[in-house]
Amino acid sequence: MEIDLIDVIPKEYLKYNEGITINNTIDTKNIYNDEVAVEEDDNINEYNKGIFTTVVRVKGSKESNVVSIKTNKAVHKDTWIEISKALSRLRVGPPLKIGDVICKNILNTGVDIICTRNVNRG
């Protein structure tokens, strides 16, 4: 079964607008717009990066003993263990709001650790 992508996907989303046909599978590099394709070329090791999420201990709140946190940007996966070790020694105090910076520039990576949950003194 042949599918003409121009009939299915608007032309502005196609990287190559002329006569693209496929047989049972989609060639994903052809359906990205140009900006995404360029961004993927610039970040060759993008598969080795990700948003790091974990919890840190909260001191002084009856509401919760821990609060969930994450990095504000993707971090190389090789540094996740070192980041985890550094955060295991950290205690934070309430009140905490979503988006509060818990740690700036952790391990000189240029990435901040931000809070993803509200915690009151309660």
PDB file of C-alpha atoms in Angstrom:
ATOM      1  CA  MET A   1       0.000   0.000   0.000  1.00  0.00           C
ATOM      2  CA  GLU A   2       1.470   3.320  -1.074  1.00  0.00           C
ATOM      3  CA  ILE A   3       0.797   6.521   0.849  1.00  0.00           C
ATOM      4  CA  ASP A   4       1.493   9.973  -0.477  1.00  0.00           C
ATOM      5  CA  LEU A   5       2.544  12.068   2.533  1.00  0.00           C
ATOM      6  CA  ILE A   6       1.559  15.307   0.814  1.00  0.00           C
ATOM      7  CA  ASP A   7      -2.081  14.173   1.000  1.00  0.00           C
ATOM      8  CA  VAL A   8      -1.773  13.285   4.706  1.00  0.00           C
ATOM      9  CA  ILE A   9       0.556  15.922   6.187  1.00  0.00           C
ATOM     10  CA  PRO A  10       0.456  19.650   5.352  1.00  0.00           C
ATOM     11  CA  LYS A  11       3.315  20.781   3.098  1.00  0.00           C
ATOM     12  CA  GLU A  12       4.787  23.191   5.675  1.00  0.00           C
ATOM     13  CA  TYR A  13       5.613  20.237   7.959  1.00  0.00           C
ATOM     14  CA  LEU A  14       7.446  18.264   5.307  1.00  0.00           C
ATOM     15  CA  LYS A  15      11.170  18.727   4.832  1.00  0.00           C
ATOM     16  CA  TYR A  16      10.958  17.559   1.217  1.00  0.00           C
ATOM     17  CA  ASN A  17       7.716  18.578  -0.454  1.00  0.00           C
ATOM     18  CA  GLU A  18       7.953  16.642  -3.688  1.00  0.00           C
ATOM     19  CA  GLY A  19       6.550  13.149  -4.262  1.00  0.00           C
ATOM     20  CA  ILE A  20       7.415  11.377  -1.022  1.00  0.00           C
ATOM     21  CA  THR A  21       5.922   7.903  -0.929  1.00  0.00           C
ATOM     22  CA  ILE A  22       6.386   5.114   1.552  1.00  0.00           C
ATOM     23  CA  ASN A  23       5.553   1.449   1.825  1.00  0.00           C
ATOM     24  CA  ASN A  24       4.105   0.443   5.237  1.00  0.00           C
ATOM     25  CA  THR A  25       6.701   2.461   7.196  1.00  0.00           C
ATOM     26  CA  ILE A  26       7.323   6.153   7.669  1.00  0.00           C
ATOM     27  CA  ASP A  27      10.748   7.629   7.107  1.00  0.00           C
ATOM     28  CA  THR A  28      10.719  10.055  10.049  1.00  0.00           C
ATOM     29  CA  LYS A  29      13.522  12.268   8.780  1.00  0.00           C
ATOM     30  CA  ASN A  30      11.225  13.433   5.973  1.00  0.00           C
ATOM     31  CA  ILE A  31       8.276  14.484   8.129  1.00  0.00           C
ATOM     32  CA  TYR A  32      10.188  16.785  10.487  1.00  0.00           C
ATOM     33  CA  ASN A  33      10.243  20.461   9.705  1.00  0.00           C
ATOM     34  CA  ASP A  34      13.622  22.054   8.973  1.00  0.00           C
ATOM     35  CA  GLU A  35      14.168  23.488  12.480  1.00  0.00           C
ATOM     36  CA  VAL A  36      13.852  20.102  14.166  1.00  0.00           C
ATOM     37  CA  ALA A  37      16.146  18.470  11.622  1.00  0.00           C
ATOM     38  CA  VAL A  38      18.822  21.137  12.130  1.00  0.00           C
ATOM     39  CA  GLU A  39      18.515  20.868  15.922  1.00  0.00           C
ATOM     40  CA  GLU A  40      19.016  17.100  15.744  1.00  0.00           C
ATOM     41  CA  ASP A  41      22.140  17.526  13.622  1.00  0.00           C
ATOM     42  CA  ASP A  42      23.620  19.990  16.135  1.00  0.00           C
ATOM     43  CA  ASN A  43      23.005  17.684  19.106  1.00  0.00           C
ATOM     44  CA  ILE A  44      24.601  14.428  18.015  1.00  0.00           C
ATOM     45  CA  ASN A  45      24.735  13.015  21.551  1.00  0.00           C
ATOM     46  CA  GLU A  46      21.166  14.023  22.442  1.00  0.00           C
ATOM     47  CA  TYR A  47      20.288  10.398  23.211  1.00  0.00           C
ATOM     48  CA  ASN A  48      22.783  10.451  26.097  1.00  0.00           C
ATOM     49  CA  LYS A  49      20.997  13.381  27.755  1.00  0.00           C
ATOM     50  CA  GLY A  50      17.805  13.615  29.744  1.00  0.00           C
ATOM     51  CA  ILE A  51      15.934  15.448  32.470  1.00  0.00           C
ATOM     52  CA  PHE A  52      17.103  14.109  35.840  1.00  0.00           C
ATOM     53  CA  THR A  53      14.328  13.689  38.432  1.00  0.00           C
ATOM     54  CA  THR A  54      14.549  12.575  42.050  1.00  0.00           C
ATOM     55  CA  VAL A  55      13.471  13.603  45.551  1.00  0.00           C
ATOM     56  CA  VAL A  56      15.274  15.475  48.324  1.00  0.00           C
ATOM     57  CA  ARG A  57      14.500  15.484  52.023  1.00  0.00           C
ATOM     58  CA  VAL A  58      12.427  18.251  53.583  1.00  0.00           C
ATOM     59  CA  LYS A  59      13.244  19.366  57.120  1.00  0.00           C
ATOM     60  CA  GLY A  60      10.607  21.152  59.217  1.00  0.00           C
ATOM     61  CA  SER A  61       7.370  20.214  57.452  1.00  0.00           C
ATOM     62  CA  LYS A  62       4.632  18.011  58.851  1.00  0.00           C
ATOM     63  CA  GLU A  63       3.087  17.806  55.382  1.00  0.00           C
ATOM     64  CA  SER A  64       5.871  15.872  53.650  1.00  0.00           C
ATOM     65  CA  ASN A  65       9.283  14.332  54.336  1.00  0.00           C
ATOM     66  CA  VAL A  66      10.464  14.624  50.722  1.00  0.00           C
ATOM     67  CA  VAL A  67       9.834  16.855  47.716  1.00  0.00           C
ATOM     68  CA  SER A  68      10.207  15.964  44.044  1.00  0.00           C
ATOM     69  CA  ILE A  69      12.772  17.886  42.015  1.00  0.00           C
ATOM     70  CA  LYS A  70      14.137  17.904  38.466  1.00  0.00           C
ATOM     71  CA  THR A  71      16.766  19.595  36.333  1.00  0.00           C
ATOM     72  CA  ASN A  72      15.683  22.600  34.287  1.00  0.00           C
ATOM     73  CA  LYS A  73      17.612  21.316  31.217  1.00  0.00           C
ATOM     74  CA  ALA A  74      18.755  17.979  29.904  1.00  0.00           C
ATOM     75  CA  VAL A  75      21.879  16.631  31.605  1.00  0.00           C
ATOM     76  CA  HIS A  76      24.336  14.070  30.254  1.00  0.00           C
ATOM     77  CA  LYS A  77      23.429  10.676  31.732  1.00  0.00           C
ATOM     78  CA  ASP A  78      27.026  10.037  32.829  1.00  0.00           C
ATOM     79  CA  THR A  79      26.630  12.770  35.478  1.00  0.00           C
ATOM     80  CA  TRP A  80      23.370  11.448  36.972  1.00  0.00           C
ATOM     81  CA  ILE A  81      25.108   9.385  39.674  1.00  0.00           C
ATOM     82  CA  GLU A  82      27.298  12.311  40.785  1.00  0.00           C
ATOM     83  CA  ILE A  83      24.259  14.609  40.878  1.00  0.00           C
ATOM     84  CA  SER A  84      22.361  12.022  42.903  1.00  0.00           C
ATOM     85  CA  LYS A  85      25.212  11.756  45.419  1.00  0.00           C
ATOM     86  CA  ALA A  86      25.363  15.541  45.818  1.00  0.00           C
ATOM     87  CA  LEU A  87      21.602  15.833  46.301  1.00  0.00           C
ATOM     88  CA  SER A  88      21.500  12.978  48.829  1.00  0.00           C
ATOM     89  CA  ARG A  89      23.301  15.258  51.312  1.00  0.00           C
ATOM     90  CA  LEU A  90      20.863  18.122  50.758  1.00  0.00           C
ATOM     91  CA  ARG A  91      18.029  19.069  53.147  1.00  0.00           C
ATOM     92  CA  VAL A  92      15.564  21.808  52.187  1.00  0.00           C
ATOM     93  CA  GLY A  93      13.179  23.747  54.378  1.00  0.00           C
ATOM     94  CA  PRO A  94       9.607  24.797  53.673  1.00  0.00           C
ATOM     95  CA  PRO A  95       7.813  26.677  52.271  1.00  0.00           C
ATOM     96  CA  LEU A  96       8.596  25.439  48.762  1.00  0.00           C
ATOM     97  CA  LYS A  97       6.730  26.307  45.572  1.00  0.00           C
ATOM     98  CA  ILE A  98       6.775  24.766  42.121  1.00  0.00           C
ATOM     99  CA  GLY A  99       9.653  26.279  40.152  1.00  0.00           C
ATOM    100  CA  ASP A 100      11.753  27.305  43.175  1.00  0.00           C
ATOM    101  CA  VAL A 101      15.460  26.823  42.503  1.00  0.00           C
ATOM    102  CA  ILE A 102      16.820  24.275  44.976  1.00  0.00           C
ATOM    103  CA  CYS A 103      20.411  24.287  43.698  1.00  0.00           C
ATOM    104  CA  LYS A 104      22.016  26.576  41.102  1.00  0.00           C
ATOM    105  CA  ASN A 105      24.621  25.250  38.662  1.00  0.00           C
ATOM    106  CA  ILE A 106      24.916  21.802  40.211  1.00  0.00           C
ATOM    107  CA  LEU A 107      28.398  20.311  39.773  1.00  0.00           C
ATOM    108  CA  ASN A 108      29.302  23.166  37.392  1.00  0.00           C
ATOM    109  CA  THR A 109      27.058  21.724  34.671  1.00  0.00           C
ATOM    110  CA  GLY A 110      25.174  24.985  34.118  1.00  0.00           C
ATOM    111  CA  VAL A 111      21.938  23.256  35.110  1.00  0.00           C
ATOM    112  CA  ASP A 112      19.670  24.255  38.005  1.00  0.00           C
ATOM    113  CA  ILE A 113      17.653  21.912  40.212  1.00  0.00           C
ATOM    114  CA  ILE A 114      14.045  23.065  40.556  1.00  0.00           C
ATOM    115  CA  CYS A 115      11.171  22.039  42.814  1.00  0.00           C
ATOM    116  CA  THR A 116       8.200  20.310  41.170  1.00  0.00           C
ATOM    117  CA  ARG A 117       5.786  20.304  44.124  1.00  0.00           C
ATOM    118  CA  ASN A 118       4.432  22.756  46.703  1.00  0.00           C
ATOM    119  CA  VAL A 119       5.317  22.066  50.355  1.00  0.00           C
ATOM    120  CA  ASN A 120       3.930  24.144  53.228  1.00  0.00           C
ATOM    121  CA  ARG A 121       5.217  24.367  56.780  1.00  0.00           C
ATOM    122  CA  GLY A 122       2.002  22.655  57.905  1.00  0.00           C
TER     123      GLY A 122
END
